[in-house]
Short mmCIF file of C-alpha atoms in Angstrom, two decimals:
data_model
loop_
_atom_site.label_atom_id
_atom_site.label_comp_id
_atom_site.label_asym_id
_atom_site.label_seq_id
_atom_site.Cartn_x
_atom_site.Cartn_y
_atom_site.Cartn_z
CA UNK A 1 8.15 18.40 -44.80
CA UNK A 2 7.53 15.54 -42.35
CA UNK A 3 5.49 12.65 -43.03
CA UNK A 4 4.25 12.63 -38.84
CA UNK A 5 3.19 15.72 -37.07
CA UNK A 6 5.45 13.92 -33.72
CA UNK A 7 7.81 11.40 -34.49
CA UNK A 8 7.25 7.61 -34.06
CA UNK A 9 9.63 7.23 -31.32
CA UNK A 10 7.47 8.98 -28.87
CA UNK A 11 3.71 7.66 -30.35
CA UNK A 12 3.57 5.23 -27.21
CA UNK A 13 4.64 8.00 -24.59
CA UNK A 14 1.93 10.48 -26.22
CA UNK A 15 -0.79 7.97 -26.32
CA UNK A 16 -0.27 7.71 -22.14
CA UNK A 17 -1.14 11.28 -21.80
CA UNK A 18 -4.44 11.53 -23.55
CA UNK A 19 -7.67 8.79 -23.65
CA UNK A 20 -8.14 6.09 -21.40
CA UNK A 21 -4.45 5.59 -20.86
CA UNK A 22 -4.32 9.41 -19.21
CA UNK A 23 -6.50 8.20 -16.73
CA UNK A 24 -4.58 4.98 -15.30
CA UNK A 25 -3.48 5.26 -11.74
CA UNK A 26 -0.12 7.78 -11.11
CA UNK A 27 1.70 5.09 -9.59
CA UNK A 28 1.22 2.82 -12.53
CA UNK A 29 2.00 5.64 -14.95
CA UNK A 30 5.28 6.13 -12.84
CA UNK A 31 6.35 2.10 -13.15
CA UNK A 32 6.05 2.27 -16.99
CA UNK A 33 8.15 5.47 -17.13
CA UNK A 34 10.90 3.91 -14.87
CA UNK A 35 14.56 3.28 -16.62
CA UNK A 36 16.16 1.08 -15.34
CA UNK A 37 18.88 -1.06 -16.43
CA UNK A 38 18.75 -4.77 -15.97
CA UNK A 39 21.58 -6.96 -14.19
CA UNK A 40 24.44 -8.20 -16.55
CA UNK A 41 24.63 -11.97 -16.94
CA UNK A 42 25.93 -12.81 -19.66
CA UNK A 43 29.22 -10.67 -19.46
CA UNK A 44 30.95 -8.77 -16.67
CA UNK A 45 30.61 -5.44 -16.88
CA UNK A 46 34.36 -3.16 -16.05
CA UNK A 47 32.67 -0.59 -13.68
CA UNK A 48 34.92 1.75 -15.03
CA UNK A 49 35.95 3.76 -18.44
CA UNK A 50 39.88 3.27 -18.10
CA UNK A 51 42.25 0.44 -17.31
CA UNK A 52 46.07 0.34 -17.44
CA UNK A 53 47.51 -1.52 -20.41
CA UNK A 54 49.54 -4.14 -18.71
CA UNK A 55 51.74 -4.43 -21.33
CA UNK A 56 52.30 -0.67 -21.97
CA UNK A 57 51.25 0.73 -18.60
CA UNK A 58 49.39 3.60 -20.38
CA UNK A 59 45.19 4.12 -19.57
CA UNK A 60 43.13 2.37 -22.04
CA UNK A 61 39.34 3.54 -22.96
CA UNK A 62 36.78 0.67 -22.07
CA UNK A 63 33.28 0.06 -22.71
CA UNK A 64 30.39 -2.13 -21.09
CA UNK A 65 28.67 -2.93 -24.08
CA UNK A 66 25.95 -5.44 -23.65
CA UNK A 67 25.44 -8.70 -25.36
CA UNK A 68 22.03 -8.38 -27.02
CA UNK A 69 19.64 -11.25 -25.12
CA UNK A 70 16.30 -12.75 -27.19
CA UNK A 71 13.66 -14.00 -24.50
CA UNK A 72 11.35 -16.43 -26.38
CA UNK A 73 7.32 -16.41 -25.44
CA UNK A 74 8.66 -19.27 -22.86
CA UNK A 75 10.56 -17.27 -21.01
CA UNK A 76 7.34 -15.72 -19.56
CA UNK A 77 6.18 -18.66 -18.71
CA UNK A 78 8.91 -19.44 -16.38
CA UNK A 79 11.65 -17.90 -13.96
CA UNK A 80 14.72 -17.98 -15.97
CA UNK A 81 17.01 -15.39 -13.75
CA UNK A 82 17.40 -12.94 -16.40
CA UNK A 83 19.05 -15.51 -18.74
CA UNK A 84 18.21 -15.70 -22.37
CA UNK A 85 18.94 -17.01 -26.26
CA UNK A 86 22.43 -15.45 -27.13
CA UNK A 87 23.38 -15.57 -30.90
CA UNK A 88 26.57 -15.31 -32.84
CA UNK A 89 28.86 -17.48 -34.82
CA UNK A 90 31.15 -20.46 -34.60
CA UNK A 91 34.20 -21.85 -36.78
CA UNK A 92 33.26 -25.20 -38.54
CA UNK A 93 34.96 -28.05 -37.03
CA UNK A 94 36.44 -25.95 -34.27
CA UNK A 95 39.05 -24.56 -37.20
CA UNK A 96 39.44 -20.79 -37.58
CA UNK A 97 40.42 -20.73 -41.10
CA UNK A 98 37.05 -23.14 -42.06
CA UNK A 99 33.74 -20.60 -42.38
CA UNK A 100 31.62 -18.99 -39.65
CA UNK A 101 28.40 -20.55 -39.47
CA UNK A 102 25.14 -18.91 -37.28
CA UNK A 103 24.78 -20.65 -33.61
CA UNK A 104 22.41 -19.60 -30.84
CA UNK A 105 22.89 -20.32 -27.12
CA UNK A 106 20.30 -21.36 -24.95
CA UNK A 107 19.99 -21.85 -21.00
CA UNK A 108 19.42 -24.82 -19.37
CA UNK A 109 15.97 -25.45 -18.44
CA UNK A 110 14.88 -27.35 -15.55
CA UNK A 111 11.34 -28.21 -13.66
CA UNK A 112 11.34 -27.69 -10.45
CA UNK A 113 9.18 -27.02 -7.43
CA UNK A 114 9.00 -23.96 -5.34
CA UNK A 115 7.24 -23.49 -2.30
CA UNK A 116 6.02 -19.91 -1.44
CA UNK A 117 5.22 -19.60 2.56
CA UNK A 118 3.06 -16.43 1.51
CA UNK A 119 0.36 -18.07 -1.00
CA UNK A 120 1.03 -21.52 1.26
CA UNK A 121 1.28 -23.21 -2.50
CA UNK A 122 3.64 -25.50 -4.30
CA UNK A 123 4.20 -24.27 -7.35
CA UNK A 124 5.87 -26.34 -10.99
CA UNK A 125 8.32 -23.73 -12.85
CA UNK A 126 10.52 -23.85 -15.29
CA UNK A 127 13.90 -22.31 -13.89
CA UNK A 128 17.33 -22.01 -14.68
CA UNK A 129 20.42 -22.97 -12.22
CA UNK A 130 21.02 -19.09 -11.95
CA UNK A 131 17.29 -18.81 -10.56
CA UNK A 132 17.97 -21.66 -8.12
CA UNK A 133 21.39 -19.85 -7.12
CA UNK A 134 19.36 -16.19 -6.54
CA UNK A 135 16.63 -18.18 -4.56
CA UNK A 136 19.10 -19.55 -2.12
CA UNK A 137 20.86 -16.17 -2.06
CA UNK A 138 17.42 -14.50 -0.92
CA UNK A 139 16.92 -17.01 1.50
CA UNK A 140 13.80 -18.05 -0.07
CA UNK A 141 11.66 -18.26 -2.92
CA UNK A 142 8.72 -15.24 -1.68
CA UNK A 143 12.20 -13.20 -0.56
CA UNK A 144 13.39 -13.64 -3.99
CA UNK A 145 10.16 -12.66 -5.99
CA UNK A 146 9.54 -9.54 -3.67
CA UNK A 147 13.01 -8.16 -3.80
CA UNK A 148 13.57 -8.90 -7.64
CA UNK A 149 12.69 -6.00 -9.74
CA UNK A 150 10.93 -6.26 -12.78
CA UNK A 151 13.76 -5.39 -15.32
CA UNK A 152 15.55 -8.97 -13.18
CA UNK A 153 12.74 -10.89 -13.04
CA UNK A 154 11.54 -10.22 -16.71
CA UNK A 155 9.10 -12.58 -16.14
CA UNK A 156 5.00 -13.12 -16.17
CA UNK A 157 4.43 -15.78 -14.38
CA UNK A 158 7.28 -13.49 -12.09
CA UNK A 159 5.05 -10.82 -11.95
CA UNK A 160 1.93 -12.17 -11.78
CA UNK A 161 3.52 -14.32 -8.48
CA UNK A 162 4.31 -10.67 -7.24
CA UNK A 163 1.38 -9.27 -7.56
CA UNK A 164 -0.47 -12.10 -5.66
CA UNK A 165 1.77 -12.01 -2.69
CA UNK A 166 1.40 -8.16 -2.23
CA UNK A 167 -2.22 -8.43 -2.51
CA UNK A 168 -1.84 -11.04 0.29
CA UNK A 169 0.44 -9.11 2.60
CA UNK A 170 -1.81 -5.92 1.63
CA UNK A 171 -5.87 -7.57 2.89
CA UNK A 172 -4.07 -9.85 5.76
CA UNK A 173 -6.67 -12.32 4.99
CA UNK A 174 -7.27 -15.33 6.99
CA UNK A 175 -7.29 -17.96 4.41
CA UNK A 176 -3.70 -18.16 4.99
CA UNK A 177 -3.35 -21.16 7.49
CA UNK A 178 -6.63 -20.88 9.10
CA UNK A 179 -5.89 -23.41 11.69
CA UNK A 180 -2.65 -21.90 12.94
CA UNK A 181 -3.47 -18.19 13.62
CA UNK A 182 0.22 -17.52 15.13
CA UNK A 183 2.11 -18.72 12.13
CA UNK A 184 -0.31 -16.65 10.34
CA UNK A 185 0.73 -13.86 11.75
CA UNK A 186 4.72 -14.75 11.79
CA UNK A 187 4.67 -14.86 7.94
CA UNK A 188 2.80 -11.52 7.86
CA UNK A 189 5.74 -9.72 9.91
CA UNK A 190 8.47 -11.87 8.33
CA UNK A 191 7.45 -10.40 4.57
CA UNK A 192 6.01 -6.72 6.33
CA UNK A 193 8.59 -4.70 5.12
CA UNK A 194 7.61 -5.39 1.33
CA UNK A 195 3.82 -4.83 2.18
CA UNK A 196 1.98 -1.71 0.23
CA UNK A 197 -1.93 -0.41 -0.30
CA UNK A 198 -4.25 -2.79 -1.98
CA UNK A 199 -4.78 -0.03 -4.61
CA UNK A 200 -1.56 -0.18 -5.54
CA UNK A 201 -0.79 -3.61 -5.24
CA UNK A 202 -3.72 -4.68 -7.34
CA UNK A 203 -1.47 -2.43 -10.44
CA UNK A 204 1.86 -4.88 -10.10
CA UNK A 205 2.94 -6.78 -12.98
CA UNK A 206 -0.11 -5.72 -15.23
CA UNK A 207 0.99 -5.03 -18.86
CA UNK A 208 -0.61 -1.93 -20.39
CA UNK A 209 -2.97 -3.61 -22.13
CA UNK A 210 -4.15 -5.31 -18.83
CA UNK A 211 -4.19 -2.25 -17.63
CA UNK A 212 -6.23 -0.35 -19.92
CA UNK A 213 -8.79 -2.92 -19.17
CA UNK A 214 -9.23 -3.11 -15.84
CA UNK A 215 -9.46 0.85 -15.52
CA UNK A 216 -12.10 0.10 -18.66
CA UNK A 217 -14.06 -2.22 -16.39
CA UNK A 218 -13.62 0.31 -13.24
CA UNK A 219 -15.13 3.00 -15.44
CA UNK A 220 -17.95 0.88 -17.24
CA UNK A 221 -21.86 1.89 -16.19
CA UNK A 222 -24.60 -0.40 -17.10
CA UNK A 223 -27.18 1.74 -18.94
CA UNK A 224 -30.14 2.97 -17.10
CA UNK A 225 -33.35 1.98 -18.38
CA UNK A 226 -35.46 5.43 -19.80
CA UNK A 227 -38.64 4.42 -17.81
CA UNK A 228 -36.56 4.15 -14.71
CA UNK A 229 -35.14 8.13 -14.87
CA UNK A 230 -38.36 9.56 -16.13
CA UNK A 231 -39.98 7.29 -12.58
CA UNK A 232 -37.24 8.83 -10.43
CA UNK A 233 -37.94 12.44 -12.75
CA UNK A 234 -42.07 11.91 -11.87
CA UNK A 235 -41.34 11.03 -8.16
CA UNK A 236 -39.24 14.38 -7.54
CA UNK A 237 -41.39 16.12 -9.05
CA UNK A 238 -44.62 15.34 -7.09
CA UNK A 239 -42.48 15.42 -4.38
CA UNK A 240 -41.72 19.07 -5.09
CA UNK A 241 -44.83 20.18 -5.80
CA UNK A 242 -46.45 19.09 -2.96
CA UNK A 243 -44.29 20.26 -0.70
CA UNK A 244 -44.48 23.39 -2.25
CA UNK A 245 -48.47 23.49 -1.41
CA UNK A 246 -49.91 25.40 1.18
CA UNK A 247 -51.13 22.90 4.37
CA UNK A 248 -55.18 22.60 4.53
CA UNK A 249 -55.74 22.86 8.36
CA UNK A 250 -59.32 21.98 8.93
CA UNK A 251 -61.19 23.51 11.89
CA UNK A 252 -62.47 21.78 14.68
CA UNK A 253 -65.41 23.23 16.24
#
């Protein structure tokens, strides 16, 4: 007999479909059910399940298997291009017959400062020289941030940048260079094409338990004091009754 009425690998897609969580926006409910697979980096992937022995000439089975990544807390805190802490082994003193012994790889971290045209801010992040790279591929730091997706990115501060400059394209405010209306309005139409509702926008980047409180917060109704309803009870009801009395029409002689 089973210990679990469902098993524990679906708990978290079960608890989506009843309570609060049920009641999150659809198109935030979609982004957490979207599979996608991230970018390689740390390996090349084939692209295909057979290659030619060169040796032998016959077809050869081959497999993309993925290097398994760990992204420390910091990695959330900066823009590290998908790049993370790769373990494994190395021979002591570089000698293959000496024992293995445990060794973990880690990017190169950098400071650097990125201007975004869309928030007109300077921002200090810690990146990698593969961020720098896709920034300069993009042909710009907002470019890069909008077209990333979130599996690339894998990033808060990534996300959280994201979600500010939608929010921006989406209200069109003013605040952005208020002294030079026309290159306002060049930035708007430069970045249009990644623009989307404010309702939606407002969802990016939010984890679920983010999430789960803002809807909490959209939902929550300050109580009502009692004396207040039975007023607003007492009003109607004089209200009703006399309207439903017949109209004294004195006579004037």
């Amino acid at each position: 007999m089973p210990l679990h009425k469902y098993p524990p690998k679906i708990w978290a897609a079960l608890r989506l479909k009843q309570g609060i969580q049920s009641r999150l926006p659809a198109h935030y409910l979609r982004s957490l059910n979207e599979s996608q697979e991230a970018t390689p980096v740390h390996f090349k992937p084939h692209g295909v399940k057979y290659k030619r022995n060169p040796h032998t000439g016959q077809p050869e089975r081959v497999e993309d298997i993925p290097i398994p990544l760990y992204f420390p807390p910091e990695s959330q805190r900066g823009l590290w291009g998908g790049e993370g802490y790769v373990s494994g082994y190395r021979y002591a003193n570089n000698d293959k017959l000496s024992s293995r012994l445990r060794k973990t790889w880690k990017p190169q971290i950098f400071v650097r400062q990125l201007y975004s045209e869309i928030l007109d801010t300077t921002f200090t992040v810690p990146v990698t020289m593969r961020t720098l790279d896709l920034v300069d591929t993009c042909y710009g730091f907002d470019f890069y941030i909008l077209k990333t997706p979130k599996v690339d990115l894998n990033s808060k501060l990534g996300m959280d940048l994201k979600r500010a400059m939608l929010l921006r394209l989406a209200r069109k405010d003013t605040d952005l260079y208020p002294d030079d209306p026309e290159k306002r309005e060049r930035i708007y139409n430069k970045y249009k094409e990644f623009a989307i509702p404010e309702e939606e926008a407002e969802w990016v980047g939010l984890s679920l338990e983010e999430a789960v409180e803002k809807q909490r917060l959209l939902e929550k109704k300050d109580p009502v004091p009692l004396f207040i309803v039975y007023a607003e009870e007492l009003v109607q009801q004089l209200h009703a009754q006399h309207l439903s009395e017949p109209a004294v029409v004195e006579k004037v002689s």
